[in-house]
């Protein structure tokens, strides 16, 4: 019986399958007994939440696609048909529409977690880079999805964003024509955006799978940022973290439900209730809220090409972040200066978001330039220097012994230490 | 070159053999690349404008029915194009404006075709926020400079389509076009 | 570093303060009105919405279409099937092509779309001095300020201030961006006669019309909010339960 897997499951059906295809053994190993640092706080919920959010988007999206018409003549009305006539159509559509916002909220917090606790540092560089790929794919998917309702903001947002590529010399205009499939955003554009909007989430699943596979090779980071040393430092993923993630998921669903049921258009734009009209531009074209920081970076410089390059660079810089941050200490908890500066960076990012929502006039131009400057300064100058200049605090010896100088290893008497995982 | 450890480890006697194998690999690799490109290109090119879209990429406009002072609007590539028949005085006046008086300095000569100063052809989308300016019909408001007037935010263009007053940053752009005959132009 | 952080916060706050200053140069904010559908538990006032439908059909429908609505949808504001049938049969709608190939018209049915005043946008523009009367199906959602704005607009017609330069054929409105609106004052006191005896003041008609238009744009709202209340309550319960289970599981971990 060479080659057959020796399954330990008692249930004969599961055992029969598992012997031939050890999926249950794998599940048990990766999600059952998988050793996970015991000191996670609630920030560690957001990866699982993002995964759940992706599933919600795919499920609602498939059912929306059954009633949506990707044709410039019919698209707007077909969305209203879903809203008015299809059974529970309004629910599915509002969940999908607000799910995009929830996805970005969850993902941005997930990324912040990684930045704060140094989850991008060795040996998790590739894991982090795959995360940046996921972010890029999410952005592309969200952008194309926003075009589908074919309202005024869909149309003009698509026009403005695709026109960005025309900033590149020589090939720029050719690329734009290729993207449009014509000489302006039109039916061919809508059609291909629908095809890609349907495809990309499945590509996302693939990259998410790799992201998780890489995570399970190197193991999770934790709020202390120190490596797992002994089995006392870890807990099996199930039931400890399955239940903890469930708590977070309930809270997440409450926020989601409040958006969907009581303020479904709060994050939307009134202009998108007007069908797309190529002959009339809305007074103020703004992207969806989750793109506003990048939009502000784009507009912070008067030169179009430079603006486009800066905007792309603002994401691409994340790819090299593991090598820009020279500090050997992961968690901001033990980096007294970084712990302050990361909040300055967050303020700059939010500040950019606020700038992006306003016309680039007066104070907004200055503010967006200051924030753009800090955004890049933080990554390109401060982080490389800080690792050399900053004196980190003393690291604890191990996760199960968070107080430095105490006895190493060994089980602790119950109630002897605080519970770091209760800190959010 | 592809197989560097082998290349460094071989002695003189084998080098001819290795070179032959390298060349073979190179040719096969190049062939595979050509095959890949040949498969990819039809897919990529299918995203470019299709024949029905290309059919509308250029249009012919008959100028004969447009009386002096009148203008017409034609659609080209999804954009409105203003074609205006200026009077001789208007053309002369537009040509005489000193460039220092213009917000976006451009001579009238550079905006019309040589030998046809009475015809001005511009893309009729306000350069401020993309509204469609008024002024092509004789009954429309044409603004202080007798050209076009944008009702949205009050931008005023002269008879050459140049911005003279208001928030618009640049002149109305001139689309690529050519005179096929004295009474016919081809836009695009 | 703390100084740096507070500096950033200061810039941020300055930006927020600057926003209303910039905005105030445009039209004034429409004052918030009290609406029956305003709260989390709010519902549409059906009698008001029905009066609003009357105002729409007798006044607005002469120029404005509501192309996303069907007569059957009127069940949502409490019209009975007989009433809907009667309303629909009062209008003439296109019925496709007859045996000779000519376009045919006939009496509307509950499944018919609301009759449009003009066959297409160009006809609508031509009949209205070049300005296109917008479709009203989604008008409440399609305007900044939503129902409050529509109400403010309907009741915001006034004489222009002394120095204000008006263009020909435009009308002054306090709340319209730019203050010059192509639509003449649509409502005047006593313009319609309500069957229930409600006095038809401009304010009353505007209020009823906005009730109707808000329903037209968001027909699912009442069902949505009621479902939402139940779901959120259920989720709060689930959060409590899950947290209790979590505490129990984690009780002996330190």
Tab-separated table of C-alpha atoms in Angstrom, chain C residues 14-137:
chain	number	residue	atom	x	y	z
C	14	UNK	CA	-7.525	73.146	10.604
C	15	UNK	CA	-8.479	71.290	7.453
C	16	UNK	CA	-11.782	70.221	8.912
C	17	UNK	CA	-12.553	73.766	10.030
C	18	UNK	CA	-11.749	75.122	6.593
C	19	UNK	CA	-14.310	72.864	4.933
C	20	UNK	CA	-17.501	74.736	5.938
C	21	UNK	CA	-15.898	78.068	5.018
C	22	UNK	CA	-15.341	76.889	1.479
C	23	UNK	CA	-18.769	75.304	1.249
C	24	UNK	CA	-20.625	78.402	2.440
C	25	UNK	CA	-19.826	80.243	-0.780
C	26	UNK	CA	-22.265	77.974	-2.587
C	27	UNK	CA	-25.988	77.455	-1.952
C	28	UNK	CA	-27.059	77.388	1.708
C	29	UNK	CA	-27.539	74.050	3.412
C	30	UNK	CA	-31.172	72.926	3.200
C	31	UNK	CA	-32.696	73.040	6.700
C	32	UNK	CA	-33.389	69.603	8.193
C	33	UNK	CA	-37.101	68.783	8.279
C	34	UNK	CA	-38.881	66.259	10.450
C	35	UNK	CA	-39.920	63.216	8.391
C	36	UNK	CA	-41.906	60.174	9.433
C	37	UNK	CA	-39.262	57.953	7.822
C	38	UNK	CA	-36.363	59.721	9.518
C	39	UNK	CA	-35.620	57.426	12.441
C	40	UNK	CA	-34.352	53.866	12.620
C	41	UNK	CA	-37.935	52.693	13.196
C	42	UNK	CA	-39.407	55.248	10.737
C	43	UNK	CA	-42.038	54.365	8.130
C	44	UNK	CA	-43.590	56.211	5.231
C	45	UNK	CA	-46.759	58.213	5.937
C	46	UNK	CA	-48.930	56.437	3.354
C	47	UNK	CA	-51.713	59.046	3.242
C	48	UNK	CA	-49.097	61.736	2.631
C	49	UNK	CA	-47.371	59.645	-0.055
C	50	UNK	CA	-50.708	59.077	-1.809
C	51	UNK	CA	-51.355	62.829	-1.817
C	52	UNK	CA	-47.816	63.249	-3.118
C	53	UNK	CA	-48.608	60.868	-5.969
C	54	UNK	CA	-51.612	63.056	-6.774
C	55	UNK	CA	-49.396	66.164	-6.867
C	56	UNK	CA	-46.923	64.334	-9.081
C	57	UNK	CA	-49.588	63.139	-11.537
C	58	UNK	CA	-51.415	66.473	-11.730
C	59	UNK	CA	-48.423	68.836	-11.736
C	60	UNK	CA	-44.954	67.322	-12.129
C	61	UNK	CA	-45.890	64.597	-14.626
C	62	UNK	CA	-46.500	67.236	-17.292
C	63	UNK	CA	-42.749	67.590	-17.675
C	64	UNK	CA	-40.999	64.979	-15.471
C	65	UNK	CA	-40.942	61.260	-16.157
C	66	UNK	CA	-40.573	58.503	-13.547
C	67	UNK	CA	-39.407	55.829	-15.900
C	68	UNK	CA	-38.314	53.300	-13.274
C	69	UNK	CA	-41.762	53.015	-11.715
C	70	UNK	CA	-44.711	50.834	-12.704
C	71	UNK	CA	-48.303	51.372	-11.649
C	72	UNK	CA	-48.154	48.060	-9.760
C	73	UNK	CA	-45.503	49.615	-7.500
C	74	UNK	CA	-48.179	51.938	-6.068
C	75	UNK	CA	-49.259	49.061	-3.823
C	76	UNK	CA	-46.227	50.088	-1.792
C	77	UNK	CA	-47.943	53.321	-0.684
C	78	UNK	CA	-51.189	51.605	0.180
C	79	UNK	CA	-53.257	51.762	-3.028
C	80	UNK	CA	-55.588	48.776	-3.422
C	81	UNK	CA	-55.429	46.599	-6.565
C	82	UNK	CA	-58.695	48.165	-7.790
C	83	UNK	CA	-57.363	51.679	-7.270
C	84	UNK	CA	-54.159	50.803	-9.139
C	85	UNK	CA	-56.145	49.321	-12.019
C	86	UNK	CA	-58.232	52.479	-12.202
C	87	UNK	CA	-55.167	54.754	-12.083
C	88	UNK	CA	-53.403	52.740	-14.789
C	89	UNK	CA	-56.398	52.606	-17.098
C	90	UNK	CA	-56.611	56.403	-17.076
C	91	UNK	CA	-53.398	56.746	-19.038
C	92	UNK	CA	-52.518	55.876	-22.591
C	93	UNK	CA	-49.272	53.994	-22.997
C	94	UNK	CA	-47.442	52.581	-26.029
C	95	UNK	CA	-48.454	48.951	-26.632
C	96	UNK	CA	-45.900	47.836	-29.204
C	97	UNK	CA	-46.686	47.307	-32.892
C	98	UNK	CA	-50.083	46.557	-34.467
C	99	UNK	CA	-50.784	44.095	-37.331
C	100	UNK	CA	-50.061	46.769	-39.924
C	101	UNK	CA	-46.691	47.528	-38.376
C	102	UNK	CA	-47.645	50.898	-36.960
C	103	UNK	CA	-46.985	51.790	-33.320
C	104	UNK	CA	-50.003	51.035	-31.172
C	105	UNK	CA	-51.290	52.693	-28.027
C	106	UNK	CA	-53.699	51.457	-25.439
C	107	UNK	CA	-54.980	51.700	-21.883
C	108	UNK	CA	-52.396	51.194	-19.202
C	109	UNK	CA	-52.415	48.152	-16.910
C	110	UNK	CA	-50.839	47.737	-13.461
C	111	UNK	CA	-47.795	46.219	-15.213
C	112	UNK	CA	-47.294	49.343	-17.356
C	113	UNK	CA	-44.511	51.763	-16.659
C	114	UNK	CA	-45.430	55.261	-15.552
C	115	UNK	CA	-46.377	57.283	-18.610
C	116	UNK	CA	-43.562	59.580	-19.732
C	117	UNK	CA	-44.538	63.103	-20.815
C	118	UNK	CA	-42.099	63.077	-23.736
C	119	UNK	CA	-41.085	60.269	-26.104
C	120	UNK	CA	-37.367	61.022	-25.650
C	121	UNK	CA	-34.879	63.475	-24.145
C	122	UNK	CA	-34.611	65.644	-27.241
C	123	UNK	CA	-38.377	66.142	-27.323
C	124	UNK	CA	-38.263	67.015	-23.622
C	125	UNK	CA	-35.495	69.558	-24.197
C	126	UNK	CA	-37.242	71.111	-27.172
C	127	UNK	CA	-40.435	71.578	-25.154
C	128	UNK	CA	-38.611	73.130	-22.202
C	129	UNK	CA	-36.386	75.787	-23.714
C	130	UNK	CA	-33.341	73.547	-23.975
C	131	UNK	CA	-33.343	72.384	-20.347
C	132	UNK	CA	-34.035	68.715	-19.685
C	133	UNK	CA	-36.471	68.079	-16.812
C	134	UNK	CA	-34.721	65.291	-14.869
C	135	UNK	CA	-36.382	61.940	-14.314
C	136	UNK	CA	-37.798	61.827	-10.783
C	137	UNK	CA	-37.540	58.074	-10.026
